[in-house]
Each structure stands twice: as C-alpha cells, then as structure tokens.
C-alpha cells in the first residue's frame, strides 16, 4: 500500500472520529439542556404549590378566627406545615380542621353541621321536639334568619381577607415557609442547598438566608406570595441554587463518563492501528532494502569469480608465464568475501531464534585488538590510512568469547573504514575507567547526526547518506555488535558529529573482569 494512500485513509478516519466526537458532545449538551429544563419546571411547580398552600392556610385561619373570636389569640394561624405534609402524603385528604394537639381546635358544631339544609331543618325539628306542629311560615323564617347569619359570617371573613389585612411581615411565618420549600423540593428529588429571600414588590428584602446574594443574575426563581390578594401582590420569594450546574452535571454522570471512555478508547485504538500500519510499512521497506543490498553484495563477488574463471578457460590466456597466481588470488579473496557476507546473514538468523551461546574465557583484550589490526592493515595501507593502538589499560584481561569479540572489533573497524573519506585514521584505545575496562574505536570519517545515532544499532538500519558514498552493507553489523556486547554484560555507546568522525565506546564492567 502506498504511503499517501495510508495517510489518506488516516485522514478520513480522523475526520470521521472528529465528527463522532462532535455528535456525542452535541447529544450530551442536549441532554444537559433537557435536564436543566426539567429542574426548572420542578422548582417552579414546587414554589407555586407552596405559595398556594400558604394562602390556603391563611384562609383557614381567618375562618377559625371568625368562628371563635374569643380564642383567636391562642390559635396559631400557621399550623405545622411539615405535619401537614406527612398527612397528605399518606394519601388522605387533609383535615381542614386539625385537632388541638396540632395547634388547632375543632370548630364548633354549628359550623361543622350548618352546611346542609337537611341537617338544619332536621335539627330544628329535634330542638323544638314539636316538628309536627311547626308551620311552614315558621320554618321559612327560621331558615332565612340562618341564611342571613351565615352570609354575615362569610362577609366578615371576606372583609378580613380583603380589607383588613395586616402587613405582610405578620402574615408569613418565614421559618415554616423555608421548611415547607425544603421538604417539598426534597420530596421531588432536589436535595440541594438553596439561598432564598422574601421581598416586597419594591425589592425591599424582608428576610433572606445567610448566604443570599443579590449579585446572582441567572437561575433565580421568583414566586409571588398571596397571588390572589386584592389589589396587589404583597411579597414574593426569590430563590436560587448555588450548586445548580454541578447538580445537573452530576445527574448525567454515567452518560458522560461512558461517552468519554468510549471516545478515548476509540482514539487510542485508532492511534495504535496507525502506529502498527506505519511500523509494518517501515519493516517491509527495510526488508526490501535488505534484499536489494544483499543481492548486490552477493552478485559482485559472484560475477568477479565467474569473470576470473572465464579468463582461466580463455585459450589466449593459457600458457606459461601467465598470471595464474593473481587470478586465483582474486577468486580466493572474492570467495572469502562471499563467505563472510553469508556468515553475517546466517548469524543474524541464529540470533533471531534465541540466545547466543558464548564460550567465555580469560583473554587479554590487547592481544585481540592486535589480531584485528593485523587483519585490516593491508586495506588501510591501500587507502593510505593509519590504524593506531593506544593500550593505556593496565588491567586488560577480561572474561570474553574470543571469536565473537574479534568479530565485534572487526565490525567497528570495518565501519570506521567504510564510512571514512580518503585517508582513514583509526584509533583503538583501551583504558581502565571507573570500575571497568573501556575499549574505544575512533575514526575521522563522515560521522552522523544525533537522530541517526539512536537507530544505528537497530537491525537493518542504515543512515540514508551511506549510499551516496556508494558504500554497501546490510545494516546488520552494529545490531550484531550490540547483541554480543550485551551478552557479555557490557555496554556500547556512540559519540559522533557529522563531518568530524565517530567514536564507539565499549565498557566492560569490573564484575565481568572478576570472572577472569
Ligand atoms: N564509524 C561510522 N561512521 C559513520 N557512520 C557509521 C559508522 N558506523 C556505522 N555507521 C552508520 O550506521 C549504519 C549501520 O551500521 P552497520 O554496521 O549496522 O551496517 P552496515 O555497515 O551498513 O552494514 P553491515 O551489515 O555490512 O555492517 C551504517 O549504514 C552507517 O550509516
Ligand atoms: Mg557495518
């Protein structure tokens, strides 16, 4: 799959996901609004109900007071609202005449019974005990006198309720009002602190809860008290909930958390998928490079050998004095190179299958370095370069696998040669440093940037500029080096600057040397 195609798909997926997130956000916002509306409706309805209840209670008081004027002082016009709440909650119709223990007296029988004509008439008969002798005219007079009394009674009540109203401060029991609002809100599932004030129409505050503030502009509920007063409404309740937003937000808790979790999981999966795709893509590119490189590396010695063989069979070439030694030398050298290349690939395959088996023994590092230098001397001389050993380490004996260690050093010197310009100068230095032995291989070659330094120990990795200098390789050398160094319990790092050269430093800790 082409890289652009992957990017295109990723772009489309990102767009789709952004769309999904936006839709989700829209729905959550919508749900918030619906919840807010519900909340406002419940509060408005509750306040309305409370206002009606307060008005009703006042009416009851006036009736009681008219019926029992001598005891009006002892009758509290506000009976316990909470008691009343509980009663009505049990499904019973509220008792309009609560008994003494709840602060009210039972009304006298003349009030209780006088609402029915039959009772009135029946009672009259009973009272007189001479029902049969009572004349129609007498009954009519008695009835009309009672109706007159009743209408006076009602008119008096109406007068009290319209004209003789005391100031509003005296008409409301603020404590009862507050408790009534709290309990009704709680019943409807709004168990939330509120701040409240009772104000006159000119905004003069009659009462307010301790933390009430006039600053709050939004989310304030207002409810008229005694809304049926003539001629005007005497006061209103102003109420707000400081924690309203949080309350609504919390009521959507599950939905919100689930949405956020789902969105995060989707984004995460998307990112992981992209990462895997790109890693696979990179891996397949690296493999392709490797196959190309390997083919090239193997083809060169094969074609050289085949050319040499052709020369040997050429009739013009045969005969004494012809340079057979030179040709066989070429064949020998190329076969060795071919063998080395195949060996490198094989080694990597062995690594992939599991741990390397090291045959460690006590060896002098200086001796191994000298062997490596000897192997490379000719090549370096051909390029008019130099290779120097600075054996500064006093304790140079360590517990190492001889063959693999020579391979490691050879790979480093090979790289130093391959990635150097005209006259390579390679310095191999040993030192006892801290609690261990340090071996460094330094060159004056092309160097590399910090970005590449992190990756050169990866399998198949080659700094892209490598090919410009027409230097071939598999990108396997340093991954082999790192693996072997770490199997020995040692470490390797690189210091390099582009254009100035590189230095590979191996550190063998004392623990390794102690085995020696
Ligand atoms: N001394 C050095 N100076 C500059 N670049 C280096 C040096 N050593 C390694 N590199 C960079 O690191 C890359 C990886 O090196 P490595 O030895 O693993 O592979 P290679 O040399 O390309 O191939 P081979 O498997 O044949 O060794 C090289 O391609 C090169 O770009
Ligand atoms: Mg190499």
Short mmCIF file of C-alpha atoms and ligand atoms in Angstrom, two decimals:
data_model
loop_
_atom_site.label_atom_id
_atom_site.label_comp_id
_atom_site.label_asym_id
_atom_site.label_seq_id
_atom_site.Cartn_x
_atom_site.Cartn_y
_atom_site.Cartn_z
CA UNK A 1 0.00 0.00 0.00
CA UNK A 2 1.32 3.42 -0.91
CA UNK A 3 2.22 5.81 1.90
CA UNK A 4 -0.09 8.52 0.51
CA UNK A 5 -2.96 6.07 0.49
CA UNK A 6 -2.36 5.24 4.17
CA UNK A 7 -2.27 8.95 5.01
CA UNK A 8 -5.48 9.47 3.06
CA UNK A 9 -7.24 6.69 4.98
CA UNK A 10 -5.87 8.03 8.27
CA UNK A 11 -7.17 11.49 7.36
CA UNK A 12 -10.64 10.15 6.56
CA UNK A 13 -10.69 8.15 9.79
CA UNK A 14 -9.61 11.21 11.78
CA UNK A 15 -12.40 13.23 10.16
CA UNK A 16 -14.99 10.54 10.92
CA UNK A 17 -13.81 10.36 14.50
CA UNK A 18 -13.92 14.13 14.94
CA UNK A 19 -17.48 14.01 13.59
CA UNK A 20 -18.39 11.28 16.08
CA UNK A 21 -16.91 13.25 18.96
CA UNK A 22 -18.81 16.37 17.90
CA UNK A 23 -22.11 14.46 17.61
CA UNK A 24 -21.52 12.93 21.03
CA UNK A 25 -20.75 16.34 22.52
CA UNK A 26 -23.91 17.71 20.91
CA UNK A 27 -26.04 14.99 22.48
CA UNK A 28 -24.52 15.43 25.90
CA UNK A 29 -25.17 19.15 25.64
CA UNK A 30 -28.74 18.46 24.58
CA UNK A 31 -29.29 16.11 27.50
CA UNK A 32 -27.92 18.80 29.81
CA UNK A 33 -30.43 21.29 28.48
CA UNK A 34 -33.34 18.86 28.91
CA UNK A 35 -32.23 18.13 32.48
CA UNK A 36 -31.96 21.84 33.19
CA UNK A 37 -35.47 22.43 31.86
CA UNK A 38 -36.82 19.60 33.99
CA UNK A 39 -35.08 21.03 37.02
CA UNK A 40 -36.54 24.49 36.44
CA UNK A 41 -40.02 23.07 35.90
CA UNK A 42 -39.90 21.09 39.14
CA UNK A 43 -38.69 24.08 41.15
CA UNK A 44 -41.26 26.45 39.62
CA UNK A 45 -44.05 23.97 40.25
CA UNK A 46 -42.94 23.42 43.86
CA UNK A 47 -42.77 27.14 44.64
CA UNK A 48 -46.18 27.62 43.12
CA UNK A 49 -47.61 24.87 45.26
CA UNK A 50 -46.02 26.31 48.41
CA UNK A 51 -47.46 29.76 47.65
CA UNK A 52 -50.94 28.30 47.23
CA UNK A 53 -50.56 26.35 50.44
CA UNK A 54 -49.54 29.46 52.41
CA UNK A 55 -52.56 31.31 51.05
CA UNK A 56 -54.86 28.44 51.90
CA UNK A 57 -53.57 28.23 55.44
CA UNK A 58 -54.23 31.92 55.91
CA UNK A 59 -57.81 31.44 54.74
CA UNK A 60 -58.26 28.63 57.24
CA UNK A 61 -57.02 30.95 59.96
CA UNK A 62 -59.50 33.67 59.06
CA UNK A 63 -62.37 31.22 59.12
CA UNK A 64 -61.27 29.91 62.51
CA UNK A 65 -60.85 33.37 63.88
CA UNK A 66 -64.30 34.42 62.75
CA UNK A 67 -65.84 31.28 64.22
CA UNK A 68 -64.03 31.53 67.56
CA UNK A 69 -63.21 35.21 68.02
CA UNK A 70 -62.58 34.97 71.77
CA UNK A 71 -59.88 32.35 71.28
CA UNK A 72 -58.26 33.76 68.19
CA UNK A 73 -55.20 34.83 70.11
CA UNK A 74 -54.46 31.31 71.17
CA UNK A 75 -54.91 29.83 67.72
CA UNK A 76 -51.71 29.97 65.73
CA UNK A 77 -52.78 30.66 62.17
CA UNK A 78 -49.89 28.65 60.79
CA UNK A 79 -50.22 25.04 61.69
CA UNK A 80 -47.18 22.87 61.29
CA UNK A 81 -46.58 22.65 57.61
CA UNK A 82 -44.37 19.57 57.90
CA UNK A 83 -47.01 17.68 59.89
CA UNK A 84 -49.49 18.62 57.26
CA UNK A 85 -47.12 17.40 54.55
CA UNK A 86 -46.84 13.99 56.14
CA UNK A 87 -50.60 13.62 56.39
CA UNK A 88 -51.32 14.48 52.83
CA UNK A 89 -48.53 12.21 51.80
CA UNK A 90 -50.23 9.20 53.26
CA UNK A 91 -52.93 9.64 50.66
CA UNK A 92 -55.58 11.01 52.99
CA UNK A 93 -57.38 14.19 52.23
CA UNK A 94 -56.01 16.86 54.55
CA UNK A 95 -58.14 17.58 57.57
CA UNK A 96 -59.30 21.19 57.22
CA UNK A 97 -59.80 21.35 60.97
CA UNK A 98 -56.75 19.84 62.60
CA UNK A 99 -57.17 18.74 66.17
CA UNK A 100 -55.86 20.54 69.27
CA UNK A 101 -52.55 18.74 69.51
CA UNK A 102 -51.56 20.09 66.13
CA UNK A 103 -52.28 23.62 67.22
CA UNK A 104 -55.92 23.85 66.10
CA UNK A 105 -59.20 23.38 67.80
CA UNK A 106 -62.12 21.53 66.35
CA UNK A 107 -64.66 24.01 65.07
CA UNK A 108 -67.93 24.24 66.99
CA UNK A 109 -70.81 22.02 65.85
CA UNK A 110 -72.79 24.94 64.40
CA UNK A 111 -70.06 25.48 61.84
CA UNK A 112 -69.44 21.84 61.17
CA UNK A 113 -73.06 20.92 60.63
CA UNK A 114 -74.67 24.01 59.26
CA UNK A 115 -73.60 23.33 55.71
CA UNK A 116 -76.56 21.08 54.94
CA UNK A 117 -80.19 22.13 54.62
CA UNK A 118 -81.48 18.79 55.73
CA UNK A 119 -79.41 18.96 58.86
CA UNK A 120 -80.56 22.47 59.60
CA UNK A 121 -84.19 21.59 59.23
CA UNK A 122 -83.85 18.23 60.95
CA UNK A 123 -82.01 19.87 63.81
CA UNK A 124 -84.74 22.46 64.19
CA UNK A 125 -87.32 19.74 64.49
CA UNK A 126 -85.22 17.92 67.01
CA UNK A 127 -84.56 21.03 69.03
CA UNK A 128 -88.18 22.05 69.25
CA UNK A 129 -89.35 18.48 69.66
CA UNK A 130 -92.62 19.65 68.04
CA UNK A 131 -91.83 19.12 64.45
CA UNK A 132 -95.31 18.09 63.51
CA UNK A 133 -96.83 21.32 64.80
CA UNK A 134 -94.35 23.64 63.15
CA UNK A 135 -95.89 25.81 60.46
CA UNK A 136 -94.42 26.39 57.01
CA UNK A 137 -94.11 30.11 57.71
CA UNK A 138 -92.15 29.49 60.87
CA UNK A 139 -89.74 27.18 59.05
CA UNK A 140 -89.16 29.75 56.34
CA UNK A 141 -88.45 32.49 58.86
CA UNK A 142 -86.04 30.25 60.73
CA UNK A 143 -84.23 29.26 57.52
CA UNK A 144 -83.94 32.81 56.21
CA UNK A 145 -82.62 34.02 59.59
CA UNK A 146 -79.97 31.31 59.49
CA UNK A 147 -79.04 32.20 55.92
CA UNK A 148 -78.65 35.81 56.98
CA UNK A 149 -76.38 34.78 59.85
CA UNK A 150 -74.35 32.63 57.51
CA UNK A 151 -73.91 35.37 54.93
CA UNK A 152 -72.83 37.81 57.66
CA UNK A 153 -70.32 35.19 58.77
CA UNK A 154 -68.99 34.81 55.26
CA UNK A 155 -68.97 38.55 54.60
CA UNK A 156 -66.95 39.10 57.74
CA UNK A 157 -64.43 36.54 56.55
CA UNK A 158 -64.29 38.14 53.11
CA UNK A 159 -63.76 41.54 54.74
CA UNK A 160 -60.89 40.22 56.80
CA UNK A 161 -59.31 38.63 53.77
CA UNK A 162 -59.57 41.63 51.53
CA UNK A 163 -59.64 44.82 53.52
CA UNK A 164 -58.32 44.18 56.97
CA UNK A 165 -55.07 42.53 56.01
CA UNK A 166 -52.12 43.02 58.39
CA UNK A 167 -48.69 43.93 56.93
CA UNK A 168 -47.18 41.05 55.00
CA UNK A 169 -44.38 40.56 57.59
CA UNK A 170 -47.02 39.46 60.03
CA UNK A 171 -48.78 37.19 57.58
CA UNK A 172 -45.83 34.89 56.82
CA UNK A 173 -44.04 32.58 59.20
CA UNK A 174 -40.67 32.59 57.47
CA UNK A 175 -39.36 29.57 59.28
CA UNK A 176 -42.35 27.47 58.28
CA UNK A 177 -42.14 28.79 54.72
CA UNK A 178 -38.46 27.84 54.48
CA UNK A 179 -39.03 24.36 55.85
CA UNK A 180 -42.01 23.86 53.57
CA UNK A 181 -39.95 24.72 50.47
CA UNK A 182 -37.05 22.49 51.57
CA UNK A 183 -39.24 19.47 52.29
CA UNK A 184 -41.23 19.74 49.07
CA UNK A 185 -38.07 20.08 46.97
CA UNK A 186 -36.56 17.09 48.72
CA UNK A 187 -39.69 15.05 48.00
CA UNK A 188 -39.19 15.76 44.31
CA UNK A 189 -35.58 14.63 44.37
CA UNK A 190 -33.90 18.03 44.62
CA UNK A 191 -31.83 17.63 47.74
CA UNK A 192 -29.79 20.72 47.09
CA UNK A 193 -28.89 23.76 49.14
CA UNK A 194 -30.60 26.97 48.12
CA UNK A 195 -30.47 30.60 49.08
CA UNK A 196 -33.74 32.45 49.46
CA UNK A 197 -35.12 35.91 50.15
CA UNK A 198 -38.62 37.25 50.71
CA UNK A 199 -39.03 40.68 49.16
CA UNK A 200 -41.66 43.35 48.88
CA UNK A 201 -42.70 44.41 45.37
CA UNK A 202 -40.37 47.42 45.67
CA UNK A 203 -37.49 44.90 46.15
CA UNK A 204 -37.10 45.66 49.86
CA UNK A 205 -35.82 42.47 51.46
CA UNK A 206 -37.93 41.26 54.40
CA UNK A 207 -35.94 38.13 55.03
CA UNK A 208 -33.02 36.29 53.47
CA UNK A 209 -30.94 33.21 54.17
CA UNK A 210 -27.41 34.00 55.48
CA UNK A 211 -25.52 33.47 52.20
CA UNK A 212 -28.13 35.03 49.92
CA UNK A 213 -26.58 37.41 47.40
CA UNK A 214 -28.24 39.93 45.13
CA UNK A 215 -25.38 39.50 42.64
CA UNK A 216 -26.72 36.26 41.24
CA UNK A 217 -28.39 37.10 37.98
CA UNK A 218 -29.07 33.80 36.24
CA UNK A 219 -31.03 30.84 37.57
CA UNK A 220 -33.13 32.89 40.00
CA UNK A 221 -36.67 31.64 40.61
CA UNK A 222 -39.37 34.10 41.65
CA UNK A 223 -42.72 33.25 43.11
CA UNK A 224 -45.45 35.65 44.25
CA UNK A 225 -46.80 35.07 47.77
CA UNK A 226 -50.56 35.54 48.24
CA UNK A 227 -51.02 35.82 44.47
CA UNK A 228 -54.79 36.40 44.86
CA UNK A 229 -54.52 39.40 47.17
CA UNK A 230 -56.54 42.45 46.26
CA UNK A 231 -55.41 44.91 44.96
CA UNK A 232 -51.77 43.82 44.56
CA UNK A 233 -49.32 41.09 45.44
CA UNK A 234 -47.74 41.95 48.80
CA UNK A 235 -44.46 39.97 48.55
CA UNK A 236 -42.53 37.44 46.54
CA UNK A 237 -39.95 34.75 47.12
CA UNK A 238 -36.65 34.96 45.26
CA UNK A 239 -34.67 31.73 45.29
CA UNK A 240 -31.57 30.27 43.62
CA UNK A 241 -29.36 27.18 43.91
CA UNK A 242 -25.59 27.90 44.07
CA UNK A 243 -24.82 24.29 43.07
CA UNK A 244 -27.41 24.01 40.28
CA UNK A 245 -24.95 23.45 37.40
CA UNK A 246 -23.00 20.83 39.32
CA UNK A 247 -26.22 19.06 40.31
CA UNK A 248 -27.41 18.83 36.69
CA UNK A 249 -23.91 17.80 35.58
CA UNK A 250 -23.80 15.05 38.19
CA UNK A 251 -27.20 13.74 37.17
CA UNK A 252 -25.65 12.98 33.77
CA UNK A 253 -22.59 11.37 35.39
CA UNK A 254 -22.87 7.85 33.97
CA UNK A 255 -23.65 9.02 30.46
CA UNK A 256 -20.77 11.48 30.47
CA UNK A 257 -18.18 9.05 31.82
CA UNK A 258 -19.24 6.28 29.42
CA UNK A 259 -19.06 8.67 26.46
CA UNK A 260 -15.62 9.96 27.43
CA UNK A 261 -14.32 6.42 27.97
CA UNK A 262 -15.68 5.25 24.62
CA UNK A 263 -14.21 8.23 22.79
CA UNK A 264 -10.83 7.80 24.46
CA UNK A 265 -10.77 4.07 23.67
CA UNK A 266 -11.64 4.73 20.02
CA UNK A 267 -8.94 7.41 19.68
CA UNK A 268 -6.41 5.13 21.36
CA UNK A 269 -7.28 2.18 19.11
CA UNK A 270 -7.06 4.45 16.09
CA UNK A 271 -3.61 5.68 17.12
CA UNK A 272 -2.39 2.13 17.78
CA UNK A 273 -3.71 0.93 14.42
CA UNK A 274 -1.93 3.76 12.62
CA UNK A 275 1.27 3.04 14.50
CA UNK A 276 1.13 -0.65 13.61
CA UNK A 277 0.43 0.13 9.95
CA UNK A 278 3.38 2.51 9.73
CA UNK A 279 5.68 0.13 11.58
CA UNK A 280 4.73 -2.69 9.22
CA UNK A 281 5.23 -0.41 6.27
CA UNK A 282 8.65 0.62 7.50
CA UNK A 283 9.58 -3.00 8.18
CA UNK A 284 8.57 -4.07 4.69
CA UNK A 285 10.61 -1.18 3.23
CA UNK A 286 13.61 -2.20 5.31
CA UNK A 287 13.25 -5.82 4.19
CA UNK A 288 13.10 -4.72 0.56
CA UNK A 289 16.24 -2.62 1.02
CA UNK A 290 17.95 -5.53 2.68
CA UNK A 291 17.08 -7.94 -0.14
CA UNK A 292 18.30 -5.41 -2.73
CA UNK A 293 21.50 -4.80 -0.82
CA UNK A 294 22.15 -8.47 -0.26
CA UNK A 295 21.59 -9.31 -3.91
CA UNK A 296 24.05 -6.62 -4.86
CA UNK A 297 26.60 -7.68 -2.26
CA UNK A 298 26.43 -11.31 -3.35
CA UNK A 299 26.31 -10.59 -7.04
CA UNK A 300 29.57 -8.61 -7.08
CA UNK A 301 31.88 -11.42 -5.87
CA UNK A 302 29.96 -13.99 -7.94
CA UNK A 303 30.43 -12.01 -11.14
CA UNK A 304 34.12 -11.36 -10.31
CA UNK A 305 34.66 -15.09 -9.72
CA UNK A 306 32.83 -16.01 -12.91
CA UNK A 307 34.92 -13.48 -14.87
CA UNK A 308 38.14 -14.93 -13.40
CA UNK A 309 37.00 -18.45 -14.32
CA UNK A 310 36.28 -17.29 -17.85
CA UNK A 311 39.78 -15.82 -18.09
CA UNK A 312 41.28 -19.11 -16.99
CA UNK A 313 39.43 -21.03 -19.71
CA UNK A 314 40.27 -18.43 -22.37
CA UNK A 315 42.70 -20.12 -24.90
CA UNK A 316 44.68 -16.86 -25.24
CA UNK A 317 45.36 -16.81 -21.54
CA UNK A 318 46.64 -20.37 -21.20
CA UNK A 319 50.33 -20.96 -21.33
CA UNK A 320 53.44 -20.48 -19.22
CA UNK A 321 54.19 -17.10 -17.70
CA UNK A 322 50.56 -16.14 -17.46
CA UNK A 323 49.49 -14.66 -14.13
CA UNK A 324 47.55 -17.61 -12.75
CA UNK A 325 48.52 -16.70 -9.20
CA UNK A 326 46.91 -13.31 -9.49
CA UNK A 327 43.66 -14.75 -10.83
CA UNK A 328 43.47 -17.48 -8.22
CA UNK A 329 44.18 -14.80 -5.61
CA UNK A 330 41.18 -12.82 -6.85
CA UNK A 331 39.00 -15.93 -6.76
CA UNK A 332 40.20 -16.71 -3.27
CA UNK A 333 39.58 -13.20 -1.98
CA UNK A 334 36.12 -12.96 -3.53
CA UNK A 335 35.11 -16.39 -2.20
CA UNK A 336 36.19 -15.26 1.28
CA UNK A 337 34.11 -12.11 0.95
CA UNK A 338 31.14 -14.13 -0.20
CA UNK A 339 31.57 -16.46 2.76
CA UNK A 340 31.70 -13.50 5.17
CA UNK A 341 28.52 -12.00 3.77
CA UNK A 342 26.64 -15.28 4.01
CA UNK A 343 28.02 -15.77 7.52
CA UNK A 344 26.71 -12.35 8.60
CA UNK A 345 23.19 -13.13 7.38
CA UNK A 346 23.33 -16.57 8.99
CA UNK A 347 24.49 -15.11 12.32
CA UNK A 348 21.52 -12.76 12.34
CA UNK A 349 19.16 -15.61 11.63
CA UNK A 350 20.68 -17.54 14.56
CA UNK A 351 20.20 -14.50 16.85
CA UNK A 352 16.57 -14.26 15.90
CA UNK A 353 15.99 -17.79 17.06
CA UNK A 354 17.32 -17.32 20.61
CA UNK A 355 20.21 -16.53 22.88
CA UNK A 356 23.76 -16.78 21.62
CA UNK A 357 25.94 -19.39 23.25
CA UNK A 358 29.17 -17.67 24.30
CA UNK A 359 32.35 -19.61 25.01
CA UNK A 360 33.87 -17.21 27.53
CA UNK A 361 37.40 -17.50 28.75
CA UNK A 362 40.14 -15.33 30.19
CA UNK A 363 41.60 -13.26 27.34
CA UNK A 364 43.87 -10.26 27.03
CA UNK A 365 41.97 -7.59 25.14
CA UNK A 366 45.20 -6.08 23.78
CA UNK A 367 46.04 -9.35 22.05
CA UNK A 368 42.61 -9.49 20.38
CA UNK A 369 42.95 -5.90 19.17
CA UNK A 370 46.37 -6.66 17.66
CA UNK A 371 44.84 -9.56 15.72
CA UNK A 372 42.13 -7.28 14.34
CA UNK A 373 44.64 -4.60 13.39
CA UNK A 374 46.69 -7.19 11.53
CA UNK A 375 43.62 -8.30 9.55
CA UNK A 376 42.88 -4.75 8.43
CA UNK A 377 46.44 -3.47 7.95
CA UNK A 378 46.56 -4.15 4.24
CA UNK A 379 43.21 -2.49 3.47
CA UNK A 380 44.18 0.58 5.48
CA UNK A 381 47.55 0.86 3.85
CA UNK A 382 45.87 0.64 0.42
CA UNK A 383 43.88 3.71 1.34
CA UNK A 384 46.93 5.49 2.75
CA UNK A 385 45.34 5.49 6.14
CA UNK A 386 46.57 4.61 9.59
CA UNK A 387 45.43 2.47 12.49
CA UNK A 388 46.81 3.15 15.95
CA UNK A 389 46.51 1.21 19.22
CA UNK A 390 46.70 3.22 22.44
CA UNK A 391 46.86 0.49 25.07
CA UNK A 392 46.51 2.60 28.19
CA UNK A 393 44.68 -0.05 30.25
CA UNK A 394 46.78 -1.65 32.97
CA UNK A 395 44.34 -4.45 33.56
CA UNK A 396 43.38 -5.59 30.11
CA UNK A 397 42.29 -9.14 30.89
CA UNK A 398 38.58 -9.94 30.73
CA UNK A 399 36.27 -12.89 30.54
CA UNK A 400 35.25 -12.91 26.88
CA UNK A 401 34.31 -15.11 23.92
CA UNK A 402 37.37 -14.72 21.71
CA UNK A 403 35.79 -15.27 18.29
CA UNK A 404 32.78 -13.05 18.90
CA UNK A 405 34.92 -10.29 20.45
CA UNK A 406 37.20 -10.27 17.39
CA UNK A 407 34.06 -10.09 15.21
CA UNK A 408 32.78 -7.15 17.25
CA UNK A 409 36.04 -5.21 16.94
CA UNK A 410 36.32 -6.13 13.24
CA UNK A 411 32.81 -4.77 12.60
CA UNK A 412 33.70 -1.49 14.30
CA UNK A 413 36.99 -1.13 12.37
CA UNK A 414 35.22 -2.17 9.15
CA UNK A 415 32.63 0.59 9.69
CA UNK A 416 35.36 3.11 10.55
CA UNK A 417 36.98 2.29 7.22
CA UNK A 418 33.76 2.14 5.21
CA UNK A 419 32.42 5.45 6.49
CA UNK A 420 35.65 7.44 6.19
CA UNK A 421 36.85 9.66 3.40
CA UNK A 422 40.21 9.40 1.64
CA UNK A 423 42.72 8.79 4.43
CA UNK A 424 41.20 6.98 7.33
CA UNK A 425 42.88 7.39 10.70
CA UNK A 426 41.53 4.86 13.17
CA UNK A 427 42.46 4.91 16.85
CA UNK A 428 41.75 1.98 19.12
CA UNK A 429 42.21 2.88 22.77
CA UNK A 430 41.93 0.90 25.98
CA UNK A 431 41.58 2.41 29.45
CA UNK A 432 40.75 1.32 32.97
CA UNK A 433 37.93 3.63 33.79
CA UNK A 434 35.90 3.70 36.95
CA UNK A 435 35.25 0.13 37.82
CA UNK A 436 35.84 -1.43 34.43
CA UNK A 437 37.64 -1.65 31.14
CA UNK A 438 36.87 0.69 28.25
CA UNK A 439 37.67 0.00 24.58
CA UNK A 440 37.03 2.76 22.06
CA UNK A 441 37.27 2.74 18.26
CA UNK A 442 37.53 6.25 16.85
CA UNK A 443 37.66 7.45 13.24
CA UNK A 444 37.86 10.71 11.33
CA UNK A 445 35.05 9.69 8.98
CA UNK A 446 31.72 11.13 7.88
CA UNK A 447 30.12 10.89 11.33
CA UNK A 448 26.37 11.04 11.85
CA UNK A 449 23.69 13.20 13.42
CA UNK A 450 22.17 12.60 16.85
CA UNK A 451 18.91 11.43 15.28
CA UNK A 452 20.70 8.55 13.50
CA UNK A 453 22.88 7.67 16.48
CA UNK A 454 19.78 6.37 18.28
CA UNK A 455 18.89 3.99 15.44
CA UNK A 456 22.14 2.58 14.07
CA UNK A 457 22.06 -0.36 16.50
CA UNK A 458 18.67 -1.42 15.09
CA UNK A 459 18.63 -4.34 12.73
CA UNK A 460 18.74 -3.36 9.03
CA UNK A 461 19.11 0.33 9.85
CA UNK A 462 21.46 2.27 7.60
CA UNK A 463 21.99 6.01 7.62
CA UNK A 464 20.49 7.12 4.29
CA UNK A 465 23.62 9.08 3.23
CA UNK A 466 25.52 5.78 3.32
CA UNK A 467 24.50 5.06 -0.24
CA UNK A 468 25.64 8.42 -1.55
CA UNK A 469 29.17 7.38 -0.71
CA UNK A 470 28.42 4.20 -2.56
CA UNK A 471 29.10 2.09 0.46
CA UNK A 472 27.15 -1.12 0.55
CA UNK A 473 26.09 -3.01 3.63
CA UNK A 474 23.22 -4.94 5.19
CA UNK A 475 22.72 -2.79 8.27
CA UNK A 476 23.37 -5.86 10.38
CA UNK A 477 26.91 -5.20 11.71
CA UNK A 478 26.07 -2.92 14.66
CA UNK A 479 22.99 -4.89 15.71
CA UNK A 480 25.29 -7.94 15.96
CA UNK A 481 27.85 -5.87 17.88
CA UNK A 482 25.27 -4.65 20.39
CA UNK A 483 23.84 -8.11 20.93
CA UNK A 484 27.26 -9.66 21.63
CA UNK A 485 28.38 -6.78 23.86
CA UNK A 486 25.22 -7.07 25.95
CA UNK A 487 25.51 -10.87 26.17
CA UNK A 488 28.87 -10.22 27.81
CA UNK A 489 27.23 -7.96 30.38
CA UNK A 490 28.99 -4.96 28.82
CA UNK A 491 27.57 -1.86 27.12
CA UNK A 492 28.21 0.15 23.96
CA UNK A 493 27.51 3.76 23.05
CA UNK A 494 28.43 6.12 20.25
CA UNK A 495 29.68 9.70 20.15
CA UNK A 496 29.64 11.31 16.76
CA UNK A 497 29.42 14.57 14.88
CA UNK A 498 28.55 14.81 11.21
CA UNK A 499 31.70 15.50 9.15
CA UNK A 500 34.04 15.12 12.09
CA UNK A 501 34.09 11.39 12.86
CA UNK A 502 32.66 8.82 15.23
CA UNK A 503 33.73 7.05 18.39
CA UNK A 504 32.26 3.74 19.53
CA UNK A 505 32.90 3.03 23.22
CA UNK A 506 32.55 -0.40 24.78
CA UNK A 507 32.54 -0.59 28.56
CA UNK A 508 33.23 -3.94 30.25
CA UNK A 509 32.34 -3.68 33.95
CA UNK A 510 34.56 -4.98 36.73
CA UNK A 511 32.10 -7.81 37.50
CA UNK A 512 32.98 -9.28 34.12
CA UNK A 513 36.70 -8.91 34.71
CA UNK A 514 36.47 -10.57 38.12
CA UNK A 515 35.48 -13.81 36.42
CA UNK A 516 38.81 -13.63 34.67
N1 LIG B 1 32.01 4.72 12.00
C1 LIG B 1 30.91 5.14 11.40
N2 LIG B 1 30.84 6.39 10.86
C2 LIG B 1 29.71 6.82 10.27
N3 LIG B 1 28.58 6.09 10.14
C3 LIG B 1 28.60 4.85 10.65
C4 LIG B 1 29.74 4.31 11.31
N4 LIG B 1 29.43 3.06 11.72
C5 LIG B 1 28.16 2.82 11.33
N5 LIG B 1 27.65 3.89 10.69
C6 LIG B 1 26.29 4.01 10.14
O1 LIG B 1 25.49 3.07 10.79
C7 LIG B 1 24.82 2.22 9.86
C8 LIG B 1 24.71 0.84 10.43
O2 LIG B 1 25.93 0.20 10.53
P1 LIG B 1 26.02 -1.37 10.44
O3 LIG B 1 27.43 -1.77 10.67
O4 LIG B 1 25.00 -1.93 11.33
O5 LIG B 1 25.56 -1.68 8.97
P2 LIG B 1 26.35 -1.55 7.62
O6 LIG B 1 27.78 -1.19 7.89
O7 LIG B 1 25.61 -0.59 6.75
O8 LIG B 1 26.20 -2.97 7.02
P3 LIG B 1 26.93 -4.32 7.52
O9 LIG B 1 25.82 -5.17 7.96
O10 LIG B 1 27.61 -4.83 6.31
O11 LIG B 1 27.85 -3.96 8.61
C9 LIG B 1 25.69 2.27 8.64
O12 LIG B 1 24.92 2.05 7.49
C10 LIG B 1 26.22 3.69 8.68
O13 LIG B 1 25.32 4.56 8.05
MG1 LIG B 2 28.95 -2.38 9.27
#
